[in-house]
Structures are given as C-alpha cells and as structure tokens.
C-alpha cells in the first residue's frame, strides 16, 4: 500500500473508531501511531512522541486554554449565570417569548467569559429551564432554544476552538477574537428573531412572564456589573493590545475568582471543585490535542494534505464551490463528532487547500475569514442530529423531554444559522471589519 493510500485508510479507520464510541483523542493517537510507524518506522515514531508530548504540554500558547476554562468555572460559582438571566428576564421576560430571549441573551453574555459551548448550555440550562417550565413554555421549544443558545459560548470571544485554530494556522488570536465578535452578535440577533417569529406563529409556545417592577429591573442590572467590568477589562485589554490573550485570561480568572469569593460566597470546597473541573476539561482537550498532533504527523508523512491541495488547485473548480463543499462536509462531520475534533482533524487538510485558492483576500485576512466560517459551521454541528452535544447536555437537565422534541425545537435556529453562514461567506467584511478597524 502506498503512503498516500495509507493516509486515506487512516481516515477510514478513525471514523470507524469514532462510530464505535472510542474517545476521539485515543482514536487519533492509535491510528496516528500505527500509520506513522508503518511509514517511518518504530524508532522514528518513539523519537517523535518524545518531542511531541513535551511540546504539546509545555507550549506557552496553550496555557490560555485552562485559564479561560477556569474563568468560566469561577464565574459560575460567582452566580454570574443566574444574575445574567435575572437581569435579562426582568427587562424582557413580560413579552411573549421573553424568557427564552432572556436565556439567549444570558448565553451570549456568559459566552464573553466562558469560551465553552457545553459549559454555557449546561449552566444557563440549570438556571433558566425551571423558569421556562414554570411559565409553561412548550418543552421542545424551550430546550431547543437553550441548546442553540449554548453554541454562543464558542462563537462569542473568548473561544477555545478559535484559539486552537489560530495556533494550527499560525494566525493571530487577538485578530480572530475581533473577527468573531460581529458574527457572534449576528448569531444572537438571529436567535432572538427566531424566538420572536415562533411565538407570533404559536403564542402558546412562549407565554409572557411576570412584569418586573422598575426597582427589580435596576437591582438586577446592579447584580451584573462585575460581568461587565470583567468583560471590558479582559476583552478590551486584549483587543487594544494592552496585554496578550494569555495575560487577559489570567486577569479574568483572578477577577472571577475574587467575585466568586466576595459576592458568590465560594469557599474552599467550591474552589477545589472549580480547579478539578478545569483540570478534567483541560486534560480532555490536551489529550485530543496530542492525538491530533500524532495523527497529523502521520498525515504529513503520507503526503495526503499536499496531494489534496494540489488536486483541488488543479481541478478548475471555482474557489467558492470548493469552500461550499467543505462547509457541507463540516455539517456531515458535525453529526458524528464534536467541534474541537472537527477542527483538529480537518484544518491540516482544508487550510492548505484554501490558502492555495484565490478568494481576492490577503493571506492574513483569509485566515481570519476562513476561521470564522469554520467556527460558525462547527458550531452548527453542536445542535444537529444524531449527536448534537448541546442537545444531549440540555436533555440531561430535562429528562422528561423526548430527544426528538428538542431536535425539532432547534430546527428554526438551524435555519437562522444557515442564513448567517451564507452572509459570512458572501460578505467577508463582516469578519474583517473589526480587525481592520483596530489595526488601522
């Protein structure tokens, strides 16, 4: 078997392992090691593993990941999730669909200090689902809205998958955060519009809640001032170049830690739990990163990425046709794997192809634009059947709601996602506006 055929076979074996529920990190390590040894030999593999493991776990660039995860865990123990939902619901909860809109707004706000979609969905679901049930929201509509809202956790900066993408393509993390901001706002507005339309068509799906008094509204706003300050300090400092993303994540983690102690009442047990959750999630991510490093090294030896890039470059197909084909493939992959795994597996193949095509953009602009397209599409995979990890998270909180009802509930939000992705593909300025503004 040729090296090229071996690389293609490696993909097939990996997908079989994923279908058999083998953890994606373990699957990539196994396939990568076997493929690497088959091409370069056992001694070369052992030498590579020694260097790769050290580099993966000692790289300064990757230290931003556990810091942002820690910031989100401290924010949850500070009661920020509940405060954000209360603030939003006090102002718009008395409208039809208002509580669902408040949940979307809370997800967007929490996404600015989280960076994790699953964490955003889980934390906002715990807070808002009892209220949605109390006002008799349609079960599928309520859980569908929460599952969709959770995806804002990786779309609105800071975003863990976007950090990984930046490192893989040697892009600028700060500029990618800037590029994601406008598409993130578009996603939020799109979801709010979907709720507005659904409750106009079916008023029983989202009944109006209680109208809060003026005192309650202003008191609720007063409860979220810490969130606003942390966001302004962290993202404002990163965007303006005052400090690096890693420094910003460290400052944010310290800020949410102090808020969790003085306002959230966090004690030693809560602090230890937050550290353990951060460590567990970080370990999972780093295992996937290690697996991707081994698997991608195997692909590099097989010459499959170079061959694929040359085939597409010489195919004569229009660049946008190739890009749309990649988007369709991402939607398919989203049905069987999580967002981080999709990025780690596909970027080593897709990015050389995109970089070789002429989209009329400068190389740095192309990295930003393609990164936001990739992030937007893999985010859709979090709510598409049959996997839809966000759907599973929400349904674990609402065990009495059939999974099929939640998937039906996310369909209108998927329509909004498709419209947004079309706009981002057709109008690159939506992603490039802020990076150019801050760079001028």
Short mmCIF file of N, CA, C and O in Angstrom, two decimals, residues 286-412:
data_model
loop_
_atom_site.label_atom_id
_atom_site.label_comp_id
_atom_site.label_asym_id
_atom_site.label_seq_id
_atom_site.Cartn_x
_atom_site.Cartn_y
_atom_site.Cartn_z
N UNK A 286 -6.33 18.51 26.05
CA UNK A 286 -4.93 18.26 25.72
C UNK A 286 -4.71 16.85 25.20
O UNK A 286 -3.80 16.62 24.39
N UNK A 287 -5.53 15.90 25.64
CA UNK A 287 -5.44 14.55 25.07
C UNK A 287 -5.82 14.59 23.60
O UNK A 287 -5.18 13.95 22.75
N UNK A 288 -6.89 15.34 23.28
CA UNK A 288 -7.30 15.48 21.88
C UNK A 288 -6.22 16.19 21.08
O UNK A 288 -5.92 15.83 19.93
N UNK A 289 -5.59 17.22 21.69
CA UNK A 289 -4.52 17.94 21.00
C UNK A 289 -3.32 17.03 20.73
O UNK A 289 -2.74 17.07 19.64
N UNK A 290 -2.98 16.20 21.70
CA UNK A 290 -1.88 15.25 21.49
C UNK A 290 -2.24 14.26 20.39
O UNK A 290 -1.41 13.97 19.51
N UNK A 291 -3.47 13.76 20.44
CA UNK A 291 -3.91 12.84 19.39
C UNK A 291 -3.86 13.47 18.01
O UNK A 291 -3.43 12.85 17.04
N UNK A 292 -4.29 14.73 17.94
CA UNK A 292 -4.26 15.44 16.66
C UNK A 292 -2.83 15.63 16.18
O UNK A 292 -2.54 15.53 14.97
N UNK A 293 -1.91 15.92 17.12
CA UNK A 293 -0.51 16.09 16.73
C UNK A 293 0.07 14.82 16.12
O UNK A 293 0.75 14.86 15.09
N UNK A 294 -0.22 13.67 16.74
CA UNK A 294 0.28 12.39 16.23
C UNK A 294 -0.39 12.05 14.90
O UNK A 294 0.29 11.66 13.93
N UNK A 295 -1.71 12.22 14.83
CA UNK A 295 -2.44 11.88 13.62
C UNK A 295 -2.02 12.77 12.45
O UNK A 295 -1.84 12.30 11.32
N UNK A 296 -1.85 14.06 12.71
CA UNK A 296 -1.48 14.99 11.65
C UNK A 296 -0.04 14.76 11.18
O UNK A 296 0.27 14.99 10.00
N UNK A 297 0.84 14.32 12.09
CA UNK A 297 2.20 13.97 11.68
C UNK A 297 2.17 12.77 10.73
O UNK A 297 2.91 12.73 9.73
N UNK A 298 1.34 11.80 11.04
CA UNK A 298 1.15 10.65 10.14
C UNK A 298 0.64 11.10 8.78
O UNK A 298 1.15 10.67 7.74
N UNK A 299 -0.35 12.02 8.77
CA UNK A 299 -0.87 12.51 7.50
C UNK A 299 0.21 13.26 6.72
O UNK A 299 0.27 13.18 5.49
N UNK A 300 1.06 14.01 7.45
CA UNK A 300 2.14 14.72 6.79
C UNK A 300 3.09 13.77 6.09
O UNK A 300 3.52 14.02 4.94
N UNK A 301 3.44 12.66 6.73
CA UNK A 301 4.31 11.66 6.11
C UNK A 301 3.64 11.01 4.90
O UNK A 301 4.30 10.66 3.93
N UNK A 302 2.32 10.86 4.97
CA UNK A 302 1.61 10.22 3.86
C UNK A 302 1.46 11.14 2.65
O UNK A 302 1.10 10.68 1.57
N UNK A 303 1.72 12.44 2.84
CA UNK A 303 1.59 13.44 1.78
C UNK A 303 0.14 13.69 1.35
O UNK A 303 -0.11 14.31 0.31
N UNK A 304 -0.81 13.19 2.14
CA UNK A 304 -2.22 13.34 1.78
C UNK A 304 -2.65 14.82 1.74
O UNK A 304 -3.33 15.22 0.79
N UNK A 305 -2.29 15.67 2.73
CA UNK A 305 -2.71 17.08 2.64
C UNK A 305 -2.17 17.78 1.40
O UNK A 305 -2.90 18.54 0.74
N UNK A 306 -0.91 17.52 1.04
CA UNK A 306 -0.31 18.15 -0.14
C UNK A 306 -1.00 17.66 -1.40
O UNK A 306 -1.32 18.44 -2.31
N UNK A 307 -1.25 16.36 -1.45
CA UNK A 307 -1.93 15.79 -2.62
C UNK A 307 -3.32 16.37 -2.78
O UNK A 307 -3.73 16.74 -3.89
N UNK A 308 -4.07 16.48 -1.68
CA UNK A 308 -5.42 17.03 -1.74
C UNK A 308 -5.40 18.48 -2.19
O UNK A 308 -6.23 18.90 -3.01
N UNK A 309 -4.45 19.26 -1.68
CA UNK A 309 -4.36 20.66 -2.08
C UNK A 309 -4.07 20.79 -3.56
O UNK A 309 -4.66 21.63 -4.26
N UNK A 310 -3.17 19.96 -4.07
CA UNK A 310 -2.84 20.01 -5.49
C UNK A 310 -4.03 19.60 -6.36
O UNK A 310 -4.28 20.21 -7.41
N UNK A 311 -4.78 18.59 -5.91
CA UNK A 311 -5.94 18.14 -6.68
C UNK A 311 -7.00 19.23 -6.79
O UNK A 311 -7.55 19.49 -7.86
N UNK A 312 -7.28 19.89 -5.69
CA UNK A 312 -8.29 20.95 -5.73
C UNK A 312 -7.78 22.17 -6.49
O UNK A 312 -8.54 22.82 -7.21
N UNK A 313 -6.49 22.47 -6.36
CA UNK A 313 -5.93 23.63 -7.04
C UNK A 313 -5.96 23.43 -8.55
O UNK A 313 -6.16 24.39 -9.31
N UNK A 314 -5.78 22.19 -8.99
CA UNK A 314 -5.76 21.89 -10.43
C UNK A 314 -7.10 21.42 -10.97
O UNK A 314 -7.19 21.04 -12.14
N UNK A 315 -8.12 21.41 -10.12
CA UNK A 315 -9.41 20.87 -10.55
C UNK A 315 -10.17 21.80 -11.49
O UNK A 315 -11.05 21.35 -12.24
N UNK A 316 -9.85 23.09 -11.44
CA UNK A 316 -10.59 24.04 -12.26
C UNK A 316 -11.90 24.48 -11.65
O UNK A 316 -12.61 25.31 -12.24
N UNK A 317 -12.24 23.95 -10.48
CA UNK A 317 -13.48 24.35 -9.82
C UNK A 317 -13.33 25.75 -9.24
O UNK A 317 -12.26 26.13 -8.77
N UNK A 318 -14.41 26.54 -9.25
CA UNK A 318 -14.36 27.87 -8.64
C UNK A 318 -14.06 27.75 -7.15
O UNK A 318 -14.51 26.81 -6.48
N UNK A 319 -13.28 28.69 -6.60
CA UNK A 319 -12.93 28.62 -5.17
C UNK A 319 -14.14 28.51 -4.25
O UNK A 319 -14.11 27.75 -3.28
N UNK A 320 -15.22 29.24 -4.56
CA UNK A 320 -16.39 29.21 -3.67
C UNK A 320 -17.09 27.86 -3.74
O UNK A 320 -17.71 27.44 -2.76
N UNK A 321 -16.99 27.16 -4.87
CA UNK A 321 -17.58 25.82 -4.96
C UNK A 321 -16.84 24.87 -4.03
O UNK A 321 -17.46 24.05 -3.34
N UNK A 322 -15.52 24.98 -4.01
CA UNK A 322 -14.72 24.14 -3.11
C UNK A 322 -15.04 24.48 -1.66
O UNK A 322 -15.19 23.59 -0.81
N UNK A 323 -15.17 25.77 -1.35
CA UNK A 323 -15.49 26.19 0.02
C UNK A 323 -16.85 25.65 0.46
O UNK A 323 -17.00 25.16 1.59
N UNK A 324 -17.83 25.73 -0.43
CA UNK A 324 -19.17 25.21 -0.09
C UNK A 324 -19.12 23.70 0.14
O UNK A 324 -19.78 23.17 1.04
N UNK A 325 -18.30 23.00 -0.64
CA UNK A 325 -18.14 21.56 -0.42
C UNK A 325 -17.57 21.27 0.95
O UNK A 325 -18.00 20.32 1.63
N UNK A 326 -16.61 22.08 1.40
CA UNK A 326 -16.06 21.92 2.74
C UNK A 326 -17.11 22.17 3.80
O UNK A 326 -17.17 21.45 4.82
N UNK A 327 -17.93 23.19 3.59
CA UNK A 327 -18.99 23.50 4.56
C UNK A 327 -19.96 22.34 4.68
O UNK A 327 -20.36 21.95 5.80
N UNK A 328 -20.33 21.75 3.55
CA UNK A 328 -21.24 20.60 3.57
C UNK A 328 -20.60 19.43 4.32
O UNK A 328 -21.26 18.73 5.11
N UNK A 329 -19.31 19.22 4.09
CA UNK A 329 -18.61 18.13 4.79
C UNK A 329 -18.57 18.40 6.29
O UNK A 329 -18.76 17.49 7.11
N UNK A 330 -18.37 19.66 6.68
CA UNK A 330 -18.39 20.02 8.10
C UNK A 330 -19.76 19.70 8.72
O UNK A 330 -19.85 19.22 9.85
N UNK A 331 -20.82 20.00 7.99
CA UNK A 331 -22.16 19.72 8.50
C UNK A 331 -22.35 18.22 8.71
O UNK A 331 -22.99 17.79 9.68
N UNK A 332 -21.79 17.43 7.80
CA UNK A 332 -21.87 15.97 7.95
C UNK A 332 -21.06 15.51 9.16
O UNK A 332 -21.53 14.72 9.98
N UNK A 333 -19.83 16.02 9.28
CA UNK A 333 -18.98 15.61 10.40
C UNK A 333 -19.58 16.03 11.74
O UNK A 333 -19.39 15.35 12.75
N UNK A 334 -20.32 17.15 11.73
CA UNK A 334 -20.95 17.61 12.96
C UNK A 334 -21.97 16.63 13.51
O UNK A 334 -22.33 16.70 14.69
N UNK A 335 -22.42 15.73 12.67
CA UNK A 335 -23.39 14.72 13.12
C UNK A 335 -22.74 13.59 13.90
O UNK A 335 -23.43 12.80 14.55
N UNK A 336 -21.40 13.49 13.85
CA UNK A 336 -20.75 12.34 14.48
C UNK A 336 -19.61 12.71 15.43
O UNK A 336 -19.08 11.83 16.11
N UNK A 337 -19.19 14.01 15.48
CA UNK A 337 -18.09 14.36 16.37
C UNK A 337 -18.24 15.79 16.86
O UNK A 337 -19.04 16.56 16.34
N UNK A 338 -17.45 16.13 17.89
CA UNK A 338 -17.56 17.45 18.49
C UNK A 338 -16.76 18.48 17.71
O UNK A 338 -15.95 18.15 16.83
N UNK A 339 -16.94 19.76 18.07
CA UNK A 339 -16.37 20.87 17.31
C UNK A 339 -14.84 20.86 17.33
O UNK A 339 -14.20 21.07 16.29
N UNK A 340 -14.25 20.62 18.50
CA UNK A 340 -12.80 20.65 18.60
C UNK A 340 -12.16 19.56 17.76
O UNK A 340 -11.15 19.79 17.07
N UNK A 341 -12.75 18.36 17.79
CA UNK A 341 -12.22 17.26 16.99
C UNK A 341 -12.31 17.58 15.50
O UNK A 341 -11.38 17.28 14.73
N UNK A 342 -13.42 18.20 15.08
CA UNK A 342 -13.56 18.56 13.67
C UNK A 342 -12.45 19.49 13.22
O UNK A 342 -11.86 19.33 12.16
N UNK A 343 -12.19 20.51 14.04
CA UNK A 343 -11.15 21.48 13.68
C UNK A 343 -9.78 20.81 13.62
O UNK A 343 -9.01 21.01 12.67
N UNK A 344 -9.47 19.99 14.60
CA UNK A 344 -8.15 19.37 14.67
C UNK A 344 -7.91 18.38 13.53
O UNK A 344 -6.79 18.25 13.03
N UNK A 345 -8.96 17.69 13.10
CA UNK A 345 -8.80 16.69 12.04
C UNK A 345 -8.78 17.34 10.66
O UNK A 345 -8.01 16.95 9.79
N UNK A 346 -9.62 18.35 10.45
CA UNK A 346 -9.81 18.87 9.09
C UNK A 346 -8.88 20.01 8.71
O UNK A 346 -8.51 20.14 7.54
N UNK A 347 -8.50 20.86 9.65
CA UNK A 347 -7.70 22.05 9.30
C UNK A 347 -6.39 21.69 8.60
O UNK A 347 -6.00 22.36 7.63
N UNK A 348 -5.65 20.64 9.06
CA UNK A 348 -4.42 20.30 8.33
C UNK A 348 -4.67 19.93 6.86
O UNK A 348 -3.76 20.04 6.04
N UNK A 349 -5.88 19.49 6.53
CA UNK A 349 -6.23 19.17 5.15
C UNK A 349 -6.82 20.39 4.45
O UNK A 349 -6.42 20.74 3.33
N UNK A 350 -7.76 21.03 5.08
CA UNK A 350 -8.52 22.11 4.44
C UNK A 350 -7.72 23.39 4.27
O UNK A 350 -7.86 24.07 3.25
N UNK A 351 -6.93 23.76 5.29
CA UNK A 351 -6.26 25.05 5.22
C UNK A 351 -5.28 25.16 4.04
O UNK A 351 -5.28 26.18 3.34
N UNK A 352 -4.43 24.15 3.76
CA UNK A 352 -3.57 24.26 2.58
C UNK A 352 -4.37 24.43 1.28
O UNK A 352 -3.91 25.12 0.36
N UNK A 353 -5.54 23.80 1.23
CA UNK A 353 -6.38 23.94 0.02
C UNK A 353 -6.89 25.37 -0.10
O UNK A 353 -6.80 26.00 -1.16
N UNK A 354 -7.43 25.89 0.99
CA UNK A 354 -7.96 27.26 0.98
C UNK A 354 -6.85 28.27 0.69
O UNK A 354 -7.03 29.22 -0.07
N UNK A 355 -5.69 28.06 1.32
CA UNK A 355 -4.58 29.00 1.13
C UNK A 355 -4.10 29.05 -0.31
O UNK A 355 -3.55 30.08 -0.75
N UNK A 356 -4.30 27.97 -1.06
CA UNK A 356 -3.84 27.91 -2.45
C UNK A 356 -4.85 28.49 -3.44
O UNK A 356 -4.54 28.64 -4.62
N UNK A 357 -6.06 28.80 -2.96
CA UNK A 357 -7.11 29.32 -3.84
C UNK A 357 -7.17 30.84 -3.77
O UNK A 357 -6.72 31.45 -2.80
N UNK A 358 -7.73 31.43 -4.81
CA UNK A 358 -7.80 32.89 -4.90
C UNK A 358 -9.21 33.37 -4.55
O UNK A 358 -10.13 33.25 -5.36
N UNK A 359 -9.36 33.91 -3.33
CA UNK A 359 -10.63 34.49 -2.92
C UNK A 359 -10.58 36.02 -2.94
O UNK A 359 -11.50 36.68 -2.46
N UNK A 360 -9.49 36.57 -3.47
CA UNK A 360 -9.35 38.01 -3.51
C UNK A 360 -9.02 38.63 -2.18
O UNK A 360 -9.23 39.83 -1.98
N UNK A 361 -8.47 37.84 -1.24
CA UNK A 361 -8.13 38.33 0.10
C UNK A 361 -6.65 38.15 0.36
O UNK A 361 -6.01 37.24 -0.18
N UNK A 362 -6.10 39.02 1.20
CA UNK A 362 -4.72 38.86 1.63
C UNK A 362 -4.60 37.62 2.52
O UNK A 362 -5.59 37.21 3.16
N UNK A 363 -3.42 37.00 2.58
CA UNK A 363 -3.28 35.76 3.37
C UNK A 363 -3.76 35.88 4.81
O UNK A 363 -4.45 34.99 5.32
N UNK A 364 -3.41 36.98 5.49
CA UNK A 364 -3.85 37.14 6.88
C UNK A 364 -5.36 37.30 6.98
O UNK A 364 -5.99 36.78 7.90
N UNK A 365 -5.94 38.04 6.03
CA UNK A 365 -7.40 38.20 6.01
C UNK A 365 -8.09 36.87 5.72
O UNK A 365 -9.16 36.58 6.27
N UNK A 366 -7.47 36.07 4.86
CA UNK A 366 -8.04 34.77 4.52
C UNK A 366 -8.08 33.86 5.75
O UNK A 366 -9.05 33.13 5.96
N UNK A 367 -7.02 33.91 6.58
CA UNK A 367 -7.01 33.11 7.81
C UNK A 367 -8.17 33.51 8.73
O UNK A 367 -8.84 32.65 9.30
N UNK A 368 -8.40 34.81 8.86
CA UNK A 368 -9.48 35.29 9.72
C UNK A 368 -10.83 34.86 9.18
O UNK A 368 -11.66 34.31 9.91
N UNK A 369 -11.06 35.10 7.91
CA UNK A 369 -12.35 34.81 7.29
C UNK A 369 -12.67 33.32 7.33
O UNK A 369 -13.76 32.92 7.75
N UNK A 370 -11.70 32.49 6.93
CA UNK A 370 -11.94 31.05 6.93
C UNK A 370 -12.10 30.53 8.35
O UNK A 370 -12.88 29.60 8.60
N UNK A 371 -11.37 31.12 9.30
CA UNK A 371 -11.52 30.70 10.69
C UNK A 371 -12.92 30.95 11.22
O UNK A 371 -13.48 30.10 11.92
N UNK A 372 -13.49 32.10 10.89
CA UNK A 372 -14.85 32.40 11.36
C UNK A 372 -15.88 31.53 10.66
O UNK A 372 -16.84 31.07 11.28
N UNK A 373 -15.66 31.26 9.37
CA UNK A 373 -16.56 30.33 8.67
C UNK A 373 -16.50 28.96 9.33
O UNK A 373 -17.54 28.34 9.61
N UNK A 374 -15.29 28.47 9.60
CA UNK A 374 -15.12 27.16 10.22
C UNK A 374 -15.80 27.11 11.58
O UNK A 374 -16.53 26.17 11.91
N UNK A 375 -15.55 28.14 12.39
CA UNK A 375 -16.15 28.18 13.73
C UNK A 375 -17.67 28.20 13.65
O UNK A 375 -18.35 27.51 14.42
N UNK A 376 -18.22 28.97 12.72
CA UNK A 376 -19.67 29.07 12.59
C UNK A 376 -20.29 27.74 12.18
O UNK A 376 -21.36 27.36 12.67
N UNK A 377 -19.60 27.02 11.30
CA UNK A 377 -20.16 25.76 10.80
C UNK A 377 -20.03 24.65 11.85
O UNK A 377 -20.97 23.87 12.05
N UNK A 378 -18.88 24.57 12.53
CA UNK A 378 -18.75 23.52 13.55
C UNK A 378 -19.68 23.79 14.72
O UNK A 378 -20.13 22.86 15.40
N UNK A 379 -20.00 25.07 14.94
CA UNK A 379 -20.97 25.41 15.99
C UNK A 379 -22.35 24.85 15.65
O UNK A 379 -23.09 24.40 16.53
N UNK A 380 -22.69 24.83 14.37
CA UNK A 380 -23.96 24.24 13.95
C UNK A 380 -24.00 22.75 14.29
O UNK A 380 -25.04 22.21 14.67
N UNK A 381 -22.82 22.10 14.19
CA UNK A 381 -22.77 20.67 14.48
C UNK A 381 -23.13 20.33 15.91
O UNK A 381 -23.49 19.18 16.20
N UNK A 382 -23.07 21.31 16.81
CA UNK A 382 -23.41 21.06 18.21
C UNK A 382 -24.90 20.86 18.44
O UNK A 382 -25.32 20.42 19.51
N UNK A 383 -25.72 21.21 17.44
CA UNK A 383 -27.17 21.06 17.61
C UNK A 383 -27.81 20.27 16.47
O UNK A 383 -29.03 20.27 16.31
N UNK A 384 -26.97 19.58 15.66
CA UNK A 384 -27.53 18.76 14.57
C UNK A 384 -27.61 17.31 15.00
O UNK A 384 -26.73 16.81 15.72
N UNK A 385 -28.66 16.58 14.57
CA UNK A 385 -28.78 15.16 14.89
C UNK A 385 -27.76 14.36 14.06
O UNK A 385 -27.30 14.84 13.03
N UNK A 386 -27.40 13.13 14.50
CA UNK A 386 -27.93 12.44 15.68
C UNK A 386 -27.13 12.70 16.95
O UNK A 386 -27.53 12.25 18.02
N UNK A 387 -25.96 13.41 16.87
CA UNK A 387 -25.17 13.61 18.08
C UNK A 387 -25.60 14.89 18.78
O UNK A 387 -26.20 14.85 19.84
N UNK A 388 -25.32 16.05 18.20
CA UNK A 388 -25.75 17.31 18.79
C UNK A 388 -25.44 17.41 20.27
O UNK A 388 -26.33 17.30 21.11
N UNK A 389 -24.16 17.60 20.63
CA UNK A 389 -23.74 17.52 22.03
C UNK A 389 -24.51 18.48 22.93
O UNK A 389 -24.83 18.15 24.07
N UNK A 390 -24.81 19.68 22.42
CA UNK A 390 -25.58 20.62 23.24
C UNK A 390 -26.98 20.10 23.53
O UNK A 390 -27.53 20.34 24.61
N UNK A 391 -27.55 19.39 22.58
CA UNK A 391 -28.88 18.80 22.78
C UNK A 391 -28.82 17.76 23.89
O UNK A 391 -29.71 17.69 24.76
N UNK A 392 -27.77 16.96 23.91
CA UNK A 392 -27.62 15.95 24.96
C UNK A 392 -27.45 16.60 26.32
O UNK A 392 -28.00 16.12 27.33
N UNK A 393 -26.69 17.70 26.37
CA UNK A 393 -26.50 18.40 27.63
C UNK A 393 -27.82 18.92 28.18
O UNK A 393 -28.15 18.73 29.36
N UNK A 394 -28.60 19.58 27.33
CA UNK A 394 -29.88 20.14 27.77
C UNK A 394 -30.86 19.04 28.14
O UNK A 394 -31.59 19.15 29.14
N UNK A 395 -30.87 17.96 27.35
CA UNK A 395 -31.81 16.88 27.66
C UNK A 395 -31.42 16.13 28.93
O UNK A 395 -32.27 15.49 29.57
N UNK A 396 -30.15 16.20 29.34
CA UNK A 396 -29.77 15.61 30.62
C UNK A 396 -30.37 16.41 31.78
O UNK A 396 -30.54 15.88 32.88
N UNK A 397 -30.70 17.68 31.52
CA UNK A 397 -31.35 18.51 32.54
C UNK A 397 -32.87 18.41 32.47
O UNK A 397 -33.56 18.72 33.44
N UNK A 398 -33.38 18.02 31.31
CA UNK A 398 -34.83 17.89 31.10
C UNK A 398 -35.11 16.47 30.62
O UNK A 398 -35.44 16.24 29.45
N UNK A 399 -34.97 15.52 31.53
CA UNK A 399 -35.06 14.10 31.15
C UNK A 399 -36.45 13.70 30.68
O UNK A 399 -36.61 12.68 29.99
N UNK A 400 -37.47 14.49 31.04
CA UNK A 400 -38.83 14.13 30.63
C UNK A 400 -39.16 14.61 29.23
O UNK A 400 -40.23 14.28 28.70
N UNK A 401 -38.26 15.37 28.60
CA UNK A 401 -38.49 15.87 27.24
C UNK A 401 -37.84 14.90 26.26
O UNK A 401 -36.62 14.68 26.30
N UNK A 402 -38.61 14.31 25.34
CA UNK A 402 -38.02 13.39 24.35
C UNK A 402 -36.95 14.10 23.52
O UNK A 402 -37.10 15.27 23.16
N UNK A 403 -35.88 13.37 23.21
CA UNK A 403 -34.79 13.96 22.43
C UNK A 403 -35.29 14.48 21.09
O UNK A 403 -34.85 15.54 20.62
N UNK A 404 -36.22 13.77 20.48
CA UNK A 404 -36.73 14.17 19.17
C UNK A 404 -37.43 15.52 19.25
O UNK A 404 -37.37 16.32 18.31
N UNK A 405 -38.07 15.82 20.38
CA UNK A 405 -38.74 17.12 20.54
C UNK A 405 -37.72 18.26 20.59
O UNK A 405 -37.95 19.34 20.03
N UNK A 406 -36.60 18.02 21.26
CA UNK A 406 -35.56 19.04 21.32
C UNK A 406 -34.95 19.27 19.94
O UNK A 406 -34.70 20.41 19.54
N UNK A 407 -34.72 18.20 19.20
CA UNK A 407 -34.18 18.36 17.85
C UNK A 407 -35.17 19.11 16.95
O UNK A 407 -34.76 19.92 16.11
N UNK A 408 -36.47 18.85 17.13
CA UNK A 408 -37.46 19.63 16.38
C UNK A 408 -37.41 21.10 16.81
O UNK A 408 -37.57 22.00 15.98
N UNK A 409 -37.17 21.32 18.09
CA UNK A 409 -37.13 22.68 18.60
C UNK A 409 -35.96 23.49 18.07
O UNK A 409 -36.04 24.72 17.97
N UNK A 410 -34.84 22.82 17.71
CA UNK A 410 -33.68 23.56 17.21
C UNK A 410 -33.76 23.85 15.72
O UNK A 410 -32.97 24.65 15.21
N UNK A 411 -34.72 23.25 15.01
CA UNK A 411 -34.78 23.44 13.55
C UNK A 411 -34.89 24.91 13.15
O UNK A 411 -34.16 25.37 12.26
N UNK A 412 -35.78 25.72 13.76
CA UNK A 412 -35.81 27.14 13.38
C UNK A 412 -34.49 27.86 13.64
O UNK A 412 -34.10 28.75 12.88
#
